Amino acid sequence: MDALALEAKGAKSESAAAPAPPKPRPKPPQKAKRIVYFEVEILDVKTREKLLLLDKVEPTATILDIKSLFHKSKNINRCVILLISEGKPLRDEEILQELPVGTTATFYFRDLGAQIAWGTVFLIECIGPLVIYLLFYFRLPLIYAPKYEFTASKHLVVHIACVCHSFHYMKRILETLFVHRFSHGTMPFRNIFKICSYYWCSAAWMAYYINHPLYTPPYYGEKQVKAALGIFLFCQLGSFSIHVALRNLKLPGCKTKKIPYPTKNPFTWIFALVSCPNYTYEMGSWLGFTLMTQCVPVLFFTVVGFIQMTVWAKGKHRSYLKEFKQYPTLRSPILPFIL
């Protein structure tokens, strides 16, 4: 027993005398990463004159940041920045260090001139036809012969057409105010005269003939009017549904693009086949209005509008295909399987 106790005591003393394990050495503090700043030179795209030299621009700066610094220095409200003098404008969200430039970057500046907000353009564009059409509908003086001043048409289709035309532009005004989120903030001010001339003059041309005292109803009468009215209302509901779906796709202030897909709303199911169903429904509305009124100016406006919207739809479709690798291949720009 004594021997065992002594042995245990010896072992205990040996363990007590054993040196403590070395403490781990603290890691040396990491050196802060050295930021490589950029030097940005901005030249006038026409004269090649050096407008500004920005020193110590952070590599994570966006084109929008550079524009902001440029605006502060030169007090220019609207401009585009180009990488190549004859190239396309750089997008605001593009990052400096991701562009094919060295630490000394040269950009070109182009002045866009006076600008106007897209929302304002839409409102002016739509208020004009709304008011102009009503002037002809109520047959104000100097439009038709004096004996027809402030008289009403005897044809029901004329009154239905006025309601449809007014409804269409009132809808567009309300969508501009409460639904649309514009990807581009402004457009050149000079363009408003071209846009408004087209819409306002077209509205006057259509209204003059539809509300004319000698206007004759459609060939198939009431049946044709009812069928056309059904097409018009269906497409107006479809157009509104698409605009709401596109609005929900864009968060306020977010410029990230997403692929639009059908929702629970049946009017959006056309997204499975078409990239720009808002244009499809718009053309359907004007086709219905053309069948309802059976009027050549309306047909002309519909055909020209279809050509223009097809160009826009094809451009949007190409943009989707370029930006999204997994974009649905079954979709067409504006007409399913056709165009």
Coordinates of N, CA and C in Angstrom, one line a residue, residues 5 40 53 86 111 116-117 140 163 183 188 191 198 215 230 232 236 266 271 276 291 297 325:
A5 N 1.2 4.1 -2.8 CA 0.9 5.6 -2.5 C 2.0 6.4 -2.9
V40 N -9.4 59.3 -64.4 CA -10.4 59.3 -65.5 C -10.3 60.7 -66.2
L53 N -10.5 66.2 -65.6 CA -9.6 65.1 -65.2 C -9.9 64.8 -63.8
E86 N -17.2 56.8 -81.3 CA -18.3 56.4 -82.2 C -19.1 55.3 -81.7
D111 N -23.2 65.8 -75.1 CA -24.2 66.5 -74.5 C -25.6 66.2 -75.1
I116 N -36.6 66.1 -71.2 CA -37.9 66.1 -70.6 C -38.2 64.7 -70.1
A117 N -38.9 64.6 -68.9 CA -39.2 63.3 -68.3 C -40.1 62.5 -69.2
L140 N -67.8 71.2 -82.4 CA -67.6 72.6 -82.1 C -67.6 73.4 -83.4
V163 N -66.6 56.8 -76.5 CA -66.3 56.2 -75.2 C -65.1 55.3 -75.2
S183 N -37.7 52.9 -67.4 CA -36.3 52.5 -67.3 C -35.4 53.7 -67.6
P188 N -34.7 63.5 -75.1 CA -34.5 64.8 -75.7 C -35.8 65.6 -75.8
N191 N -37.8 65.8 -79.2 CA -38.6 64.7 -79.7 C -40.1 64.8 -79.4
Y198 N -47.5 63.5 -84.3 CA -48.1 62.2 -84.9 C -49.4 61.8 -84.2
Y215 N -71.1 60.5 -91.9 CA -70.5 59.2 -91.6 C -71.5 58.0 -91.7
G230 N -66.1 43.9 -78.2 CA -65.6 42.8 -77.4 C -64.1 42.6 -77.6
F232 N -62.0 45.0 -78.5 CA -61.4 46.2 -77.9 C -61.3 46.1 -76.4
Q236 N -57.9 45.7 -74.0 CA -57.6 46.8 -73.0 C -57.4 46.2 -71.6
P266 N -54.9 35.3 -66.1 CA -55.0 34.6 -67.4 C -54.5 35.5 -68.6
F271 N -47.4 35.6 -72.1 CA -46.0 35.7 -71.9 C -45.3 34.4 -72.3
C276 N -43.3 40.6 -75.9 CA -43.9 42.0 -75.7 C -45.4 41.9 -75.8
L291 N -62.3 47.8 -86.8 CA -63.4 47.1 -87.2 C -64.7 47.8 -86.7
P297 N -58.8 56.3 -91.9 CA -57.8 56.9 -91.1 C -57.4 56.0 -89.9
K325 N -29.3 33.9 -71.0 CA -29.0 32.7 -71.7 C -30.1 31.7 -71.6

